[in-house]
Amino acid sequence: MGTQGTYSIAVLPGDGIGPEVTEQAVHVLQAIAQQYGHSFHFQYGLVGLAAIEAEGKAISDETLAVCQGSDAILFGAVGGAQPGAAVKPEEALFRLRKGLQFFANLRPVRPSPAMLDASSIKPEILQGVDLIVVRELTGGLYYGHLEPGVPGKPSEIRETPQGYEAIDTLLYTEAEIERIVRVAFDLARERRKKVTSVDKANVLSSSVLWRRVAERVSKDYPDVAFEHLLVDACAMHLIRRPASFDVIVTENLFGDILTDEASMLAGSMGMLPSASLGTRRTEHGIFGLYEPIHGSAPDIAGQNKANPIAAILTAAMLLRHSLGLKEEAATIEAAVEQCIQAGYRTEDLREEGKEILGTKEMGQRIAEKVVALAGSHTV
């Protein structure tokens, strides 16, 4: 059993299926607290469309302060506004990442052996896949907005005599590149000791600098194998030979696209968690924001169809990285795996001969399995 403790968790369910899957993640965390004698204090806040409608902002200063004062943040999903809306729900994530300095997004991809047939990729290609993508979160094209006192970073649509034109600015500093690459190498040392740095150095100046800095940092890790890969080649190899990857590190836009592609190795985006970590250490670990990667999926919201597994595995990452509760995290992961092996599936994982469960029912089965595992000390 881990050391008993009291922890504060900010919960931001958000939009679409966010509240449904987050509810199940909290349900599983409550089962962990009960079994291991911990006390989790959940503080709820609005983000995304819900916050825009109630507070006029994608995330309020008050909610941001609650997050800042917590040990970790459990996040659902945001999105669903019409293009061209004055305030975008995604601004909540950008503000959290920038304001709380979450610069490193970790997305592990390890398909369940019981679900290799659920992927559109051949099972033999998926054998042994266990990779993690480290995505830089606070630089690049997504942060080219015009800021007061910061010249030369336009991101806008403007009218010219010839018609409209649009511009975005891709900016990276040497320091931003170095810190994310070091995260990747430190992770690789705990895993299979291989880093693949992904860029577009044959076209982009930012990638030329990225490659130069990554090469320099790699010299500090002689025990870790290191390679460069162009992003188009990486996209191909993720499908062709995914088991060859250990830790992939890349910039913001490339990471956004590659991680969605990599999610299909696991059969569904509803299976994959993520952690966004920063520089601040808490009493127990690294302060972080934890979210499933699947987005708000408004088309199935409120129908008890959403897969809660990504949100539940996200809660396990929260326990491991921010609260230092590794045994409890492993209990959740084992509970999820055992439920999958038992043949339980949600709608997105429909398989012949498997039992299809709703969001709440799947969450309940996993919580029950957590209780059984923790009680038997078999983890």
Coordinates of C-alpha atoms in Angstrom, one line a residue:
M1 CA 0.0 0.0 0.0
G2 CA 1.2 3.6 -0.7
T3 CA 1.5 6.2 1.9
Q4 CA -1.9 7.6 2.9
G5 CA -2.3 11.3 2.0
T6 CA -4.5 14.2 1.3
Y7 CA -4.5 15.7 -2.2
S8 CA -6.2 18.6 -4.0
I9 CA -7.4 17.9 -7.6
A10 CA -8.9 20.6 -9.8
V11 CA -11.6 19.1 -12.0
L12 CA -12.5 20.9 -15.3
P13 CA -15.1 18.6 -17.1
G14 CA -15.6 21.1 -20.0
D15 CA -17.8 20.4 -23.1
G16 CA -19.4 17.6 -25.1
I17 CA -18.5 14.2 -23.6
G18 CA -16.0 15.8 -21.2
P19 CA -18.4 15.8 -18.2
E20 CA -19.5 12.2 -18.8
V21 CA -16.0 10.7 -19.1
T22 CA -14.6 12.9 -16.3
E23 CA -17.4 11.7 -14.0
Q24 CA -16.2 8.1 -14.5
A25 CA -12.5 9.1 -14.0
V26 CA -13.5 10.7 -10.7
H27 CA -15.5 7.6 -9.8
V28 CA -12.4 5.4 -10.2
L29 CA -10.3 7.9 -8.2
Q30 CA -12.8 7.7 -5.4
A31 CA -12.5 3.9 -5.5
I32 CA -8.7 4.3 -5.2
A33 CA -9.1 6.8 -2.3
Q34 CA -11.4 4.4 -0.5
Q35 CA -9.1 1.3 -1.0
Y36 CA -5.8 3.0 -0.2
G37 CA -6.9 5.4 2.5
H38 CA -6.3 8.6 0.6
S39 CA -8.3 11.8 0.7
F40 CA -8.9 13.5 -2.7
H41 CA -10.4 16.9 -2.5
F42 CA -12.1 17.7 -5.9
Q43 CA -12.6 21.3 -6.8
Y44 CA -14.8 21.9 -9.9
G45 CA -14.5 24.7 -12.4
L46 CA -16.0 25.7 -15.8
V47 CA -14.0 25.7 -19.0
G48 CA -14.7 26.0 -22.7
L49 CA -18.2 26.7 -24.0
A50 CA -19.7 26.2 -20.5
A51 CA -17.4 28.9 -19.2
I52 CA -18.0 31.2 -22.1
E53 CA -21.8 31.0 -21.7
A54 CA -21.6 31.5 -17.9
E55 CA -18.6 33.8 -17.4
G56 CA -17.8 35.3 -20.9
K57 CA -14.3 33.7 -21.0
A58 CA -13.1 30.2 -21.9
I59 CA -11.6 30.1 -18.4
S60 CA -12.0 32.7 -15.7
D61 CA -9.2 34.1 -13.5
E62 CA -10.9 32.4 -10.5
T63 CA -10.8 29.0 -12.1
L64 CA -7.2 29.5 -13.1
A65 CA -6.4 30.4 -9.5
V66 CA -8.1 27.2 -8.3
C67 CA -6.0 25.2 -10.7
Q68 CA -2.8 27.0 -9.6
G69 CA -3.5 26.1 -6.0
S70 CA -4.2 22.4 -6.7
D71 CA -1.8 19.4 -6.8
A72 CA -3.0 18.5 -10.3
I73 CA -5.7 19.3 -12.9
L74 CA -8.1 16.7 -14.3
F75 CA -9.4 18.0 -17.6
G76 CA -12.3 16.7 -19.8
A77 CA -12.6 18.3 -23.2
V78 CA -13.4 21.6 -24.8
G79 CA -14.7 22.5 -28.2
G80 CA -17.8 22.7 -30.4
A81 CA -18.1 26.4 -31.0
Q82 CA -18.9 27.7 -34.5
P83 CA -15.9 28.9 -36.6
G84 CA -15.5 32.7 -36.4
A85 CA -16.9 32.9 -32.8
A86 CA -15.3 35.8 -30.9
V87 CA -14.2 33.6 -28.0
K88 CA -13.0 30.1 -28.8
P89 CA -13.4 27.3 -26.2
E90 CA -9.9 26.0 -27.0
E91 CA -8.5 29.3 -25.5
A92 CA -9.0 27.6 -22.1
L93 CA -6.3 25.0 -22.9
F94 CA -4.0 27.6 -24.4
R95 CA -4.3 29.8 -21.4
L96 CA -3.8 26.9 -19.0
R97 CA -0.7 25.7 -20.9
K98 CA 0.9 29.2 -21.2
G99 CA -0.2 30.6 -17.8
L100 CA 0.8 27.5 -15.8
Q101 CA 3.8 26.7 -18.0
F102 CA 2.8 23.3 -19.1
F103 CA 5.3 22.9 -21.9
A104 CA 5.6 19.1 -22.3
N105 CA 2.7 16.9 -23.4
L106 CA 3.2 13.2 -22.9
R107 CA 1.0 10.8 -24.9
P108 CA 1.7 7.1 -24.3
V109 CA 0.5 4.6 -26.9
R110 CA 0.5 0.9 -25.8
P111 CA -2.2 -1.1 -27.5
S112 CA -3.9 -3.7 -25.3
P113 CA -3.0 -7.2 -26.4
A114 CA -6.7 -8.1 -26.2
M115 CA -7.6 -5.4 -28.6
L116 CA -5.1 -5.8 -31.5
D117 CA -8.0 -6.8 -33.8
A118 CA -9.8 -3.5 -32.9
S119 CA -7.3 -1.5 -34.8
S120 CA -7.4 -1.0 -38.5
I121 CA -3.7 -2.0 -38.6
K122 CA -2.7 -5.6 -38.9
P123 CA -2.2 -7.3 -35.5
E124 CA 1.3 -8.5 -36.4
I125 CA 2.3 -4.8 -37.0
L126 CA 1.1 -3.9 -33.6
Q127 CA 2.9 -6.6 -31.7
G128 CA 5.2 -5.0 -29.1
V129 CA 4.1 -1.4 -29.7
D130 CA 4.9 0.7 -26.6
L131 CA 5.8 4.3 -27.5
I132 CA 5.4 7.7 -26.0
V133 CA 5.2 11.0 -27.9
V134 CA 6.6 14.1 -26.2
R135 CA 5.0 17.2 -27.8
E136 CA 6.1 20.8 -27.2
L137 CA 3.1 22.7 -26.1
T138 CA 3.8 26.4 -25.6
G139 CA 5.6 27.4 -28.9
G140 CA 5.2 27.1 -32.6
L141 CA 2.4 28.1 -34.9
Y142 CA -0.3 27.9 -32.2
Y143 CA 1.4 30.7 -30.3
G144 CA 2.0 33.2 -33.0
H145 CA -0.8 35.6 -31.8
L146 CA 0.0 39.3 -31.7
E147 CA 0.9 40.2 -28.1
P148 CA 1.3 43.7 -26.6
G149 CA 4.9 44.7 -26.9
V150 CA 6.0 41.6 -28.9
P151 CA 6.6 42.6 -32.5
G152 CA 6.9 40.3 -35.4
K153 CA 4.6 37.5 -34.4
P154 CA 1.5 38.0 -36.5
S155 CA -1.3 35.5 -36.7
E156 CA -4.2 37.1 -38.5
I157 CA -6.5 37.2 -41.6
R158 CA -6.1 40.5 -43.4
E159 CA -7.6 42.2 -46.5
T160 CA -5.4 43.3 -49.4
P161 CA -6.3 44.8 -52.8
Q162 CA -6.0 41.3 -54.2
G163 CA -8.3 39.7 -51.6
Y164 CA -7.9 38.2 -48.2
E165 CA -4.7 36.6 -47.0
A166 CA -3.8 34.8 -43.8
I167 CA -0.5 34.6 -41.9
D168 CA 0.7 32.5 -38.9
T169 CA 4.1 32.7 -37.3
L170 CA 6.1 29.7 -36.3
L171 CA 8.6 30.8 -33.6
Y172 CA 10.9 28.6 -31.4
T173 CA 13.7 29.6 -29.2
E174 CA 16.7 27.6 -28.4
A175 CA 15.7 27.3 -24.8
E176 CA 12.2 26.1 -25.6
I177 CA 13.7 23.3 -27.8
E178 CA 16.3 22.3 -25.3
R179 CA 13.9 21.8 -22.4
I180 CA 11.5 19.6 -24.3
V181 CA 14.2 17.5 -25.8
R182 CA 15.7 16.9 -22.3
V183 CA 12.3 15.7 -21.1
A184 CA 12.3 13.1 -23.9
F185 CA 15.9 11.9 -23.1
D186 CA 15.1 11.7 -19.4
L187 CA 12.0 9.6 -20.2
A188 CA 13.9 7.4 -22.6
R189 CA 16.4 6.6 -19.8
E190 CA 13.6 5.1 -17.8
R191 CA 12.3 3.1 -20.8
R192 CA 14.1 1.5 -23.8
K193 CA 16.7 4.2 -24.2
K194 CA 15.8 5.5 -27.7
V195 CA 14.8 9.0 -28.8
T196 CA 13.5 9.9 -32.2
S197 CA 13.4 13.7 -32.9
V198 CA 10.9 14.7 -35.6
D199 CA 11.2 17.8 -37.6
K200 CA 11.0 19.3 -41.2
A201 CA 14.6 20.5 -41.4
N202 CA 14.6 20.2 -45.3
V203 CA 12.1 23.1 -45.4
L204 CA 11.7 25.0 -42.2
S205 CA 14.3 27.2 -40.5
S206 CA 12.7 26.4 -37.1
S207 CA 13.3 22.8 -37.8
V208 CA 17.0 23.4 -38.7
L209 CA 17.4 25.0 -35.3
W210 CA 15.4 22.2 -33.7
R211 CA 17.7 19.6 -35.2
R212 CA 20.8 21.5 -34.2
V213 CA 19.7 21.9 -30.6
A214 CA 18.5 18.3 -30.4
E215 CA 21.9 17.1 -31.7
R216 CA 23.7 19.1 -29.0
V217 CA 21.5 17.8 -26.2
S218 CA 21.9 14.2 -27.3
K219 CA 25.7 14.4 -26.5
D220 CA 24.7 14.6 -22.8
Y221 CA 23.0 11.3 -23.0
P222 CA 25.5 8.9 -24.5
D223 CA 23.6 5.9 -23.2
V224 CA 20.5 6.8 -25.3
A225 CA 20.2 5.9 -29.0
F226 CA 19.2 9.0 -31.0
E227 CA 17.9 9.6 -34.5
H228 CA 16.4 12.4 -36.6
L229 CA 13.3 11.8 -38.7
L230 CA 11.4 14.1 -41.0
V231 CA 7.7 14.4 -40.0
D232 CA 6.4 12.9 -43.3
A233 CA 8.7 9.9 -42.9
C234 CA 7.6 9.6 -39.2
A235 CA 3.9 9.6 -40.2
M236 CA 4.6 6.7 -42.6
H237 CA 6.7 4.7 -40.2
L238 CA 4.1 5.0 -37.4
I239 CA 1.9 2.8 -39.6
R240 CA 4.6 0.7 -41.2
R241 CA 6.8 -0.1 -38.2
P242 CA 5.4 1.4 -35.0
A243 CA 7.1 -1.1 -32.7
S244 CA 10.5 0.5 -33.6
F245 CA 9.7 3.7 -31.7
D246 CA 10.4 4.3 -28.0
V247 CA 10.2 8.1 -27.3
I248 CA 9.3 10.5 -30.1
V249 CA 9.9 14.2 -29.5
T250 CA 8.5 17.0 -31.7
E251 CA 7.2 20.5 -32.0
N252 CA 3.6 21.6 -31.4
L253 CA 1.8 21.2 -34.7
F254 CA 3.6 18.0 -35.7
G255 CA 2.9 16.5 -32.3
D256 CA -0.8 17.4 -32.5
I257 CA -1.1 15.5 -35.8
L258 CA 1.2 12.6 -35.1
T259 CA -0.5 11.8 -31.8
D260 CA -3.9 11.5 -33.4
E261 CA -2.5 9.2 -36.0
A262 CA -0.7 7.1 -33.3
S263 CA -4.0 6.8 -31.4
M264 CA -5.3 4.6 -34.1
L265 CA -2.7 2.0 -33.2
A266 CA -4.7 1.5 -30.0
G267 CA -7.9 1.1 -31.9
S268 CA -9.6 4.3 -30.8
M269 CA -8.9 7.8 -29.6
G270 CA -11.1 6.9 -26.7
M271 CA -8.3 4.7 -25.3
L272 CA -5.5 7.2 -25.0
P273 CA -4.6 9.5 -22.0
S274 CA -2.2 12.4 -21.9
A275 CA -0.3 14.5 -19.4
S276 CA 0.9 18.1 -19.8
L277 CA 3.8 18.8 -17.4
G278 CA 5.6 22.0 -16.5
T279 CA 8.5 23.2 -14.4
R280 CA 6.8 23.4 -11.0
R281 CA 7.3 20.6 -8.5
T282 CA 4.6 19.9 -6.0
E283 CA 5.0 18.3 -2.6
H284 CA 4.4 14.9 -4.3
G285 CA 5.6 15.2 -7.9
I286 CA 5.4 17.5 -11.0
F287 CA 2.4 19.8 -11.3
G288 CA 0.4 18.8 -14.4
L289 CA -2.7 19.0 -16.5
Y290 CA -4.2 15.6 -17.4
E291 CA -6.7 15.1 -20.3
P292 CA -7.9 12.3 -22.6
I293 CA -6.9 13.1 -26.2
H294 CA -10.3 12.4 -27.8
G295 CA -11.8 15.9 -27.7
S296 CA -15.4 16.9 -27.0
A297 CA -17.2 14.7 -29.6
P298 CA -20.4 16.7 -29.4
D299 CA -22.2 14.3 -31.8
I300 CA -22.4 11.6 -29.1
A301 CA -22.6 13.9 -26.0
G302 CA -25.2 13.0 -23.4
Q303 CA -25.9 9.6 -25.0
N304 CA -23.9 7.4 -22.6
K305 CA -21.9 6.2 -25.6
A306 CA -18.5 7.8 -24.9
N307 CA -15.5 5.6 -24.0
P308 CA -14.3 6.6 -20.5
I309 CA -11.1 4.5 -20.7
A310 CA -8.9 7.4 -21.9
A311 CA -10.2 9.6 -19.1
I312 CA -9.7 6.8 -16.5
L313 CA -6.1 6.1 -17.8
T314 CA -5.5 9.9 -17.6
A315 CA -6.4 9.8 -13.9
A316 CA -3.8 7.0 -13.6
M317 CA -1.2 9.3 -15.1
L318 CA -2.2 12.0 -12.7
L319 CA -1.6 9.7 -9.8
R320 CA 1.8 8.6 -11.1
H321 CA 3.3 12.0 -12.2
S322 CA 1.8 14.6 -9.9
L323 CA 0.8 12.7 -6.7
G324 CA 3.7 10.1 -6.7
L325 CA 1.2 7.3 -6.3
K326 CA 2.7 4.7 -8.6
E327 CA 1.1 1.6 -7.1
E328 CA -2.4 3.2 -7.3
A329 CA -1.7 4.2 -10.9
A330 CA -0.7 0.6 -11.7
T331 CA -3.9 -0.7 -10.1
I332 CA -6.1 1.5 -12.4
E333 CA -4.1 0.4 -15.5
A334 CA -4.4 -3.3 -14.5
A335 CA -8.2 -2.8 -13.9
V336 CA -8.6 -1.3 -17.4
E337 CA -6.6 -4.1 -19.0
Q338 CA -8.6 -6.8 -17.1
C339 CA -11.9 -5.3 -18.2
I340 CA -10.8 -5.3 -21.8
Q341 CA -9.6 -8.9 -21.5
A342 CA -13.0 -9.8 -20.1
G343 CA -14.6 -8.7 -23.3
Y344 CA -16.1 -5.4 -22.2
R345 CA -16.3 -2.7 -25.0
T346 CA -17.8 0.7 -25.6
E347 CA -19.5 1.6 -28.9
D348 CA -16.3 2.9 -30.5
L349 CA -14.6 -0.5 -29.9
R350 CA -17.5 -2.7 -31.2
E351 CA -16.3 -6.2 -31.8
E352 CA -18.1 -9.4 -32.8
G353 CA -18.9 -11.4 -29.6
K354 CA -18.0 -8.7 -27.2
E355 CA -20.3 -7.0 -24.6
I356 CA -21.1 -3.4 -25.4
L357 CA -21.4 -1.2 -22.4
G358 CA -22.3 2.5 -21.9
T359 CA -20.0 5.1 -20.4
K360 CA -21.4 4.7 -16.9
E361 CA -21.4 0.9 -17.0
M362 CA -17.8 0.7 -18.3
G363 CA -16.7 3.1 -15.5
Q364 CA -18.5 1.0 -12.9
R365 CA -16.9 -2.2 -14.1
I366 CA -13.4 -0.6 -14.0
A367 CA -14.1 0.8 -10.5
E368 CA -15.2 -2.6 -9.3
K369 CA -12.1 -4.2 -10.7
V370 CA -10.0 -1.5 -8.9
V371 CA -11.6 -2.5 -5.6
A372 CA -11.0 -6.2 -6.3
L373 CA -7.3 -5.7 -7.3
A374 CA -6.5 -3.3 -4.4
G375 CA -8.2 -5.6 -1.9
S376 CA -6.2 -8.7 -3.1
H377 CA -2.8 -6.9 -3.3
T378 CA -2.1 -8.6 -6.6
V379 CA -1.0 -5.6 -8.5

